[in-house]
Amino acid sequence: MTPATNNSNYPAANANEDLFPLPTRPRLLVVDDQATNIQVLYQILSSDYQVLMATSGAQALALCASKQPDLVLLDLVMPDMDGYQVCQRLKADTATRDIPVIFVTAQTDESAEEKGFDLGAVDFISKPINPRIVRARIKTHLMLKAQSDLLRSWAYLDGLTGVHNRRFFDERVNAEMGRAIRNHTALSLVMLDVDFFKRFNDHYGHQAGDDCLRRVAKTLKGSLMRSGDHIARYGGEEFVCLLPDTGFAGAMQLAETIRKDISSLQIEHAESSVAPYVTVSLGVGCKPEKAHGTANSLISLADTQLYKAKEHGRHRIFGAELPTDFDHSAEQGNGMAEP
């Protein structure tokens, strides 16, 4: 009963799916404290979907956070934490609030359904299970989610570079900081600025400047190795990389990789004071595992380090950590100016 590996290829079965494609095998989470009920749904759904299973509310919340299912089939009556509570907590978390929840329950009174819809559920399925109804409703809500996800992704993209925009970053950094504090994990930011970009625009023209930013963004995307890492255009010629579960040393190492990767593009920059080609300055801010803080404090720290990199000659990296209860913030600079 182990689900298959996620496949990100997208089929096109009809006109709707051409516009709003579903993953080849969407991932469903079935939550029920009775193993026999899970088994019934698994038999119905496993040929078309990856099926994850949870027998408690706490386990369901953990799986939603780590596996990000495309849809949750949630039993209403469970010990310790009932379906209402699980749904409420899913919708309160920005990382899981967009996962559709369908309640599967033997209760048929209208008040139960009203409460479920008020908490954010998208549908109710009655027990005993009718396989055709279950399949049809799951397909409908997966299609609606695909439409919503695509429209949301357009709203979060920078039109020039194709990476995420400032709006996406502002929302994501707050969510990741909250999760890092709850789970006592590290969170890092790398902020970078194209050196002397105004001079580049004035000398080569704005079209060349746009092409330069697109090449820088493409290189940044290539430098990030994990799907959980994010890059966004922060403004103008400034970009930011958001790195969950990444400590100070790892963030500094990535920053150095980015610095070298941008230099290796060898984009001519005759007006630069540090090199005959385009370079970047970088600032690293890190929330260590034992530290607390806010998203704003982490952004401010990374921005301060970026300013220091510029102040000390550009084409450099400076970094620091938010203070913990046990030691003071670490700070590190990189004076290297060669690619």
mmCIF file of N, CA and C in Angstrom, residues 242-328:
data_model
loop_
_atom_site.group_PDB
_atom_site.id
_atom_site.type_symbol
_atom_site.label_atom_id
_atom_site.label_comp_id
_atom_site.label_asym_id
_atom_site.label_seq_id
_atom_site.Cartn_x
_atom_site.Cartn_y
_atom_site.Cartn_z
ATOM 1 N N LEU A 242 15.224 32.227 -0.843
ATOM 2 C CA LEU A 242 14.675 31.780 0.449
ATOM 3 C C LEU A 242 15.015 30.311 0.611
ATOM 4 N N LEU A 243 15.722 29.973 1.698
ATOM 5 C CA LEU A 243 16.303 28.640 1.860
ATOM 6 C C LEU A 243 15.859 28.003 3.181
ATOM 7 N N PRO A 244 14.724 27.290 3.178
ATOM 8 C CA PRO A 244 14.302 26.591 4.389
ATOM 9 C C PRO A 244 15.275 25.470 4.752
ATOM 10 N N ASP A 245 15.378 25.183 6.053
ATOM 11 C CA ASP A 245 16.219 24.088 6.543
ATOM 12 C C ASP A 245 17.667 24.221 6.079
ATOM 13 N N THR A 246 18.132 25.451 5.967
ATOM 14 C CA THR A 246 19.516 25.705 5.549
ATOM 15 C C THR A 246 20.198 26.571 6.596
ATOM 16 N N GLY A 247 21.304 26.061 7.139
ATOM 17 C CA GLY A 247 22.064 26.801 8.130
ATOM 18 C C GLY A 247 22.992 27.819 7.501
ATOM 19 N N PHE A 248 23.743 28.510 8.368
ATOM 20 C CA PHE A 248 24.605 29.605 7.921
ATOM 21 C C PHE A 248 25.663 29.130 6.929
ATOM 22 N N ALA A 249 26.339 28.034 7.251
ATOM 23 C CA ALA A 249 27.410 27.551 6.370
ATOM 24 C C ALA A 249 26.867 27.175 4.995
ATOM 25 N N GLY A 250 25.721 26.510 4.965
ATOM 26 C CA GLY A 250 25.129 26.115 3.689
ATOM 27 C C GLY A 250 24.705 27.313 2.862
ATOM 28 N N ALA A 251 24.144 28.335 3.519
ATOM 29 C CA ALA A 251 23.723 29.536 2.799
ATOM 30 C C ALA A 251 24.923 30.302 2.249
ATOM 31 N N MET A 252 26.005 30.381 3.028
ATOM 32 C CA MET A 252 27.214 31.050 2.544
ATOM 33 C C MET A 252 27.815 30.301 1.356
ATOM 34 N N GLN A 253 27.775 28.991 1.409
ATOM 35 C CA GLN A 253 28.297 28.186 0.311
ATOM 36 C C GLN A 253 27.477 28.407 -0.962
ATOM 37 N N LEU A 254 26.150 28.447 -0.813
ATOM 38 C CA LEU A 254 25.303 28.697 -1.980
ATOM 39 C C LEU A 254 25.557 30.094 -2.533
ATOM 40 N N ALA A 255 25.716 31.077 -1.652
ATOM 41 C CA ALA A 255 25.981 32.438 -2.104
ATOM 42 C C ALA A 255 27.261 32.498 -2.932
ATOM 43 N N GLU A 256 28.270 31.767 -2.504
ATOM 44 C CA GLU A 256 29.523 31.740 -3.265
ATOM 45 C C GLU A 256 29.324 31.064 -4.626
ATOM 46 N N THR A 257 28.520 30.017 -4.644
ATOM 47 C CA THR A 257 28.210 29.363 -5.920
ATOM 48 C C THR A 257 27.515 30.337 -6.861
ATOM 49 N N ILE A 258 26.556 31.086 -6.338
ATOM 50 C CA ILE A 258 25.835 32.074 -7.152
ATOM 51 C C ILE A 258 26.789 33.137 -7.661
ATOM 52 N N ARG A 259 27.651 33.637 -6.790
ATOM 53 C CA ARG A 259 28.599 34.686 -7.180
ATOM 54 C C ARG A 259 29.463 34.223 -8.352
ATOM 55 N N LYS A 260 29.948 32.998 -8.258
ATOM 56 C CA LYS A 260 30.790 32.465 -9.333
ATOM 57 C C LYS A 260 29.988 32.184 -10.595
ATOM 58 N N ASP A 261 28.758 31.666 -10.423
ATOM 59 C CA ASP A 261 27.935 31.348 -11.592
ATOM 60 C C ASP A 261 27.586 32.608 -12.392
ATOM 61 N N ILE A 262 27.272 33.699 -11.690
ATOM 62 C CA ILE A 262 26.959 34.944 -12.396
ATOM 63 C C ILE A 262 28.196 35.475 -13.107
ATOM 64 N N SER A 263 29.348 35.406 -12.442
ATOM 65 C CA SER A 263 30.586 35.863 -13.072
ATOM 66 C C SER A 263 30.913 35.067 -14.326
ATOM 67 N N SER A 264 30.640 33.768 -14.266
ATOM 68 C CA SER A 264 30.982 32.901 -15.390
ATOM 69 C C SER A 264 30.147 33.175 -16.634
ATOM 70 N N LEU A 265 29.047 33.921 -16.487
ATOM 71 C CA LEU A 265 28.267 34.312 -17.665
ATOM 72 C C LEU A 265 29.064 35.240 -18.570
ATOM 73 N N GLN A 266 30.004 35.997 -17.971
ATOM 74 C CA GLN A 266 30.874 36.910 -18.730
ATOM 75 C C GLN A 266 30.048 37.890 -19.578
ATOM 76 N N ILE A 267 29.001 38.450 -18.958
ATOM 77 C CA ILE A 267 28.212 39.475 -19.637
ATOM 78 C C ILE A 267 28.998 40.782 -19.592
ATOM 79 N N GLU A 268 29.340 41.305 -20.732
ATOM 80 C CA GLU A 268 30.194 42.493 -20.800
ATOM 81 C C GLU A 268 29.590 43.664 -20.027
ATOM 82 N N HIS A 269 30.444 44.326 -19.223
ATOM 83 C CA HIS A 269 30.013 45.486 -18.450
ATOM 84 C C HIS A 269 31.190 46.463 -18.392
ATOM 85 N N ALA A 270 31.277 47.274 -19.425
ATOM 86 C CA ALA A 270 32.421 48.184 -19.558
ATOM 87 C C ALA A 270 32.420 49.282 -18.510
ATOM 88 N N GLU A 271 31.261 49.548 -17.900
ATOM 89 C CA GLU A 271 31.161 50.639 -16.934
ATOM 90 C C GLU A 271 31.300 50.172 -15.487
ATOM 91 N N SER A 272 31.561 48.895 -15.265
ATOM 92 C CA SER A 272 31.719 48.393 -13.901
ATOM 93 C C SER A 272 33.074 48.797 -13.341
ATOM 94 N N SER A 273 33.096 49.080 -12.053
ATOM 95 C CA SER A 273 34.347 49.449 -11.390
ATOM 96 C C SER A 273 35.065 48.253 -10.779
ATOM 97 N N VAL A 274 34.464 47.036 -10.862
ATOM 98 C CA VAL A 274 35.086 45.881 -10.220
ATOM 99 C C VAL A 274 35.504 44.794 -11.195
ATOM 100 N N ALA A 275 34.908 44.764 -12.368
ATOM 101 C CA ALA A 275 35.246 43.721 -13.344
ATOM 102 C C ALA A 275 34.726 44.155 -14.716
ATOM 103 N N PRO A 276 35.291 43.618 -15.793
ATOM 104 C CA PRO A 276 34.808 43.975 -17.139
ATOM 105 C C PRO A 276 33.528 43.236 -17.534
ATOM 106 N N TYR A 277 32.945 42.543 -16.591
ATOM 107 C CA TYR A 277 31.724 41.787 -16.857
ATOM 108 C C TYR A 277 30.775 41.965 -15.669
ATOM 109 N N VAL A 278 29.533 41.510 -15.814
ATOM 110 C CA VAL A 278 28.518 41.665 -14.774
ATOM 111 C C VAL A 278 28.864 40.815 -13.556
ATOM 112 N N THR A 279 28.771 41.433 -12.388
ATOM 113 C CA THR A 279 29.006 40.742 -11.115
ATOM 114 C C THR A 279 27.844 41.053 -10.168
ATOM 115 N N VAL A 280 27.809 40.349 -9.047
ATOM 116 C CA VAL A 280 26.784 40.600 -8.037
ATOM 117 C C VAL A 280 27.419 40.702 -6.664
ATOM 118 N N SER A 281 26.754 41.460 -5.801
ATOM 119 C CA SER A 281 27.085 41.514 -4.381
ATOM 120 C C SER A 281 25.988 40.781 -3.628
ATOM 121 N N LEU A 282 26.373 40.091 -2.538
ATOM 122 C CA LEU A 282 25.413 39.239 -1.837
ATOM 123 C C LEU A 282 25.458 39.445 -0.333
ATOM 124 N N GLY A 283 24.286 39.386 0.284
ATOM 125 C CA GLY A 283 24.170 39.423 1.734
ATOM 126 C C GLY A 283 23.397 38.215 2.215
ATOM 127 N N VAL A 284 23.914 37.545 3.233
ATOM 128 C CA VAL A 284 23.291 36.334 3.771
ATOM 129 C C VAL A 284 22.796 36.597 5.181
ATOM 130 N N GLY A 285 21.546 36.252 5.437
ATOM 131 C CA GLY A 285 20.985 36.290 6.779
ATOM 132 C C GLY A 285 20.471 34.911 7.147
ATOM 133 N N CYS A 286 20.704 34.484 8.373
ATOM 134 C CA CYS A 286 20.308 33.137 8.789
ATOM 135 C C CYS A 286 19.671 33.166 10.164
ATOM 136 N N LYS A 287 18.564 32.451 10.303
ATOM 137 C CA LYS A 287 17.977 32.159 11.610
ATOM 138 C C LYS A 287 18.441 30.767 12.007
ATOM 139 N N PRO A 288 19.350 30.649 12.974
ATOM 140 C CA PRO A 288 19.801 29.316 13.400
ATOM 141 C C PRO A 288 18.668 28.519 14.041
ATOM 142 N N GLU A 289 18.908 27.247 14.246
ATOM 143 C CA GLU A 289 17.882 26.360 14.794
ATOM 144 C C GLU A 289 17.347 26.847 16.138
ATOM 145 N N LYS A 290 18.217 27.360 17.004
ATOM 146 C CA LYS A 290 17.807 27.736 18.354
ATOM 147 C C LYS A 290 17.409 29.199 18.480
ATOM 148 N N ALA A 291 17.441 29.933 17.374
ATOM 149 C CA ALA A 291 17.123 31.358 17.428
ATOM 150 C C ALA A 291 15.648 31.605 17.167
ATOM 151 N N HIS A 292 15.190 32.769 17.588
ATOM 152 C CA HIS A 292 13.847 33.239 17.278
ATOM 153 C C HIS A 292 13.993 34.529 16.483
ATOM 154 N N GLY A 293 12.880 35.087 16.087
ATOM 155 C CA GLY A 293 12.915 36.315 15.310
ATOM 156 C C GLY A 293 11.686 36.407 14.438
ATOM 157 N N THR A 294 11.680 37.406 13.590
ATOM 158 C CA THR A 294 10.575 37.618 12.661
ATOM 159 C C THR A 294 11.108 37.601 11.241
ATOM 160 N N ALA A 295 10.184 37.486 10.299
ATOM 161 C CA ALA A 295 10.593 37.559 8.898
ATOM 162 C C ALA A 295 11.268 38.894 8.607
ATOM 163 N N ASN A 296 10.728 39.961 9.179
ATOM 164 C CA ASN A 296 11.314 41.284 8.948
ATOM 165 C C ASN A 296 12.729 41.392 9.491
ATOM 166 N N SER A 297 12.966 40.767 10.653
ATOM 167 C CA SER A 297 14.317 40.840 11.223
ATOM 168 C C SER A 297 15.308 40.072 10.362
ATOM 169 N N LEU A 298 14.877 38.972 9.766
ATOM 170 C CA LEU A 298 15.755 38.202 8.895
ATOM 171 C C LEU A 298 16.031 38.958 7.600
ATOM 172 N N ILE A 299 15.000 39.583 7.042
ATOM 173 C CA ILE A 299 15.175 40.377 5.821
ATOM 174 C C ILE A 299 16.120 41.542 6.089
ATOM 175 N N SER A 300 15.912 42.215 7.210
ATOM 176 C CA SER A 300 16.766 43.350 7.570
ATOM 177 C C SER A 300 18.215 42.922 7.741
ATOM 178 N N LEU A 301 18.421 41.756 8.348
ATOM 179 C CA LEU A 301 19.783 41.245 8.541
ATOM 180 C C LEU A 301 20.452 40.983 7.195
ATOM 181 N N ALA A 302 19.755 40.301 6.291
ATOM 182 C CA ALA A 302 20.337 40.013 4.978
ATOM 183 C C ALA A 302 20.604 41.301 4.204
ATOM 184 N N ASP A 303 19.682 42.262 4.303
ATOM 185 C CA ASP A 303 19.847 43.535 3.603
ATOM 186 C C ASP A 303 21.050 44.304 4.137
ATOM 187 N N THR A 304 21.240 44.271 5.448
ATOM 188 C CA THR A 304 22.406 44.923 6.057
ATOM 189 C C THR A 304 23.704 44.297 5.557
ATOM 190 N N GLN A 305 23.712 42.971 5.450
ATOM 191 C CA GLN A 305 24.912 42.289 4.964
ATOM 192 C C GLN A 305 25.173 42.606 3.483
ATOM 193 N N LEU A 306 24.103 42.736 2.703
ATOM 194 C CA LEU A 306 24.263 43.131 1.307
ATOM 195 C C LEU A 306 24.877 44.523 1.213
ATOM 196 N N TYR A 307 24.415 45.431 2.058
ATOM 197 C CA TYR A 307 24.971 46.784 2.074
ATOM 198 C C TYR A 307 26.464 46.755 2.418
ATOM 199 N N LYS A 308 26.850 45.899 3.357
ATOM 200 C CA LYS A 308 28.269 45.783 3.716
ATOM 201 C C LYS A 308 29.096 45.263 2.544
ATOM 202 N N ALA A 309 28.514 44.289 1.807
ATOM 203 C CA ALA A 309 29.240 43.766 0.648
ATOM 204 C C ALA A 309 29.483 44.868 -0.372
ATOM 205 N N LYS A 310 28.509 45.731 -0.570
ATOM 206 C CA LYS A 310 28.683 46.853 -1.501
ATOM 207 C C LYS A 310 29.692 47.860 -0.951
ATOM 208 N N GLU A 311 29.575 48.117 0.343
ATOM 209 C CA GLU A 311 30.435 49.104 0.997
ATOM 210 C C GLU A 311 31.903 48.691 0.953
ATOM 211 N N HIS A 312 32.156 47.380 0.952
ATOM 212 C CA HIS A 312 33.527 46.875 0.962
ATOM 213 C C HIS A 312 34.060 46.544 -0.436
ATOM 214 N N GLY A 313 33.413 47.041 -1.453
ATOM 215 C CA GLY A 313 33.988 46.910 -2.786
ATOM 216 C C GLY A 313 33.166 46.123 -3.791
ATOM 217 N N ARG A 314 32.028 45.567 -3.380
ATOM 218 C CA ARG A 314 31.131 44.799 -4.263
ATOM 219 C C ARG A 314 31.785 43.499 -4.735
ATOM 220 N N HIS A 315 30.972 42.704 -5.459
ATOM 221 C CA HIS A 315 31.448 41.394 -5.943
ATOM 222 C C HIS A 315 31.934 40.557 -4.758
ATOM 223 N N ARG A 316 31.224 40.691 -3.623
ATOM 224 C CA ARG A 316 31.607 40.039 -2.379
ATOM 225 C C ARG A 316 30.367 39.527 -1.655
ATOM 226 N N ILE A 317 30.636 38.728 -0.618
ATOM 227 C CA ILE A 317 29.561 38.178 0.214
ATOM 228 C C ILE A 317 29.829 38.531 1.666
ATOM 229 N N PHE A 318 28.814 39.044 2.342
ATOM 230 C CA PHE A 318 28.853 39.184 3.785
ATOM 231 C C PHE A 318 27.628 38.475 4.356
ATOM 232 N N GLY A 319 27.780 37.894 5.537
ATOM 233 C CA GLY A 319 26.676 37.163 6.131
ATOM 234 C C GLY A 319 26.682 37.241 7.635
ATOM 235 N N ALA A 320 25.532 37.019 8.244
ATOM 236 C CA ALA A 320 25.397 37.044 9.706
ATOM 237 C C ALA A 320 24.207 36.179 10.111
ATOM 238 N N GLU A 321 24.183 35.796 11.379
ATOM 239 C CA GLU A 321 23.090 35.019 11.947
ATOM 240 C C GLU A 321 22.324 35.848 12.961
ATOM 241 N N LEU A 322 21.028 35.616 13.060
ATOM 242 C CA LEU A 322 20.263 36.195 14.150
ATOM 243 C C LEU A 322 20.779 35.626 15.467
ATOM 244 N N PRO A 323 20.789 36.422 16.525
ATOM 245 C CA PRO A 323 21.317 35.930 17.802
ATOM 246 C C PRO A 323 20.433 34.859 18.414
ATOM 247 N N THR A 324 21.053 33.937 19.138
ATOM 248 C CA THR A 324 20.328 32.923 19.898
ATOM 249 C C THR A 324 20.418 33.263 21.376
ATOM 250 N N ASP A 325 19.810 32.405 22.189
ATOM 251 C CA ASP A 325 19.883 32.614 23.645
ATOM 252 C C ASP A 325 21.236 32.225 24.206
ATOM 253 N N PHE A 326 22.089 31.609 23.347
ATOM 254 C CA PHE A 326 23.319 31.028 23.867
ATOM 255 C C PHE A 326 24.587 31.708 23.357
ATOM 256 N N ASP A 327 24.484 32.411 22.235
ATOM 257 C CA ASP A 327 25.674 33.119 21.789
ATOM 258 C C ASP A 327 25.251 34.326 20.962
ATOM 259 N N HIS A 328 26.248 35.114 20.561
ATOM 260 C CA HIS A 328 25.960 36.312 19.787
ATOM 261 C C HIS A 328 26.007 35.993 18.307
#
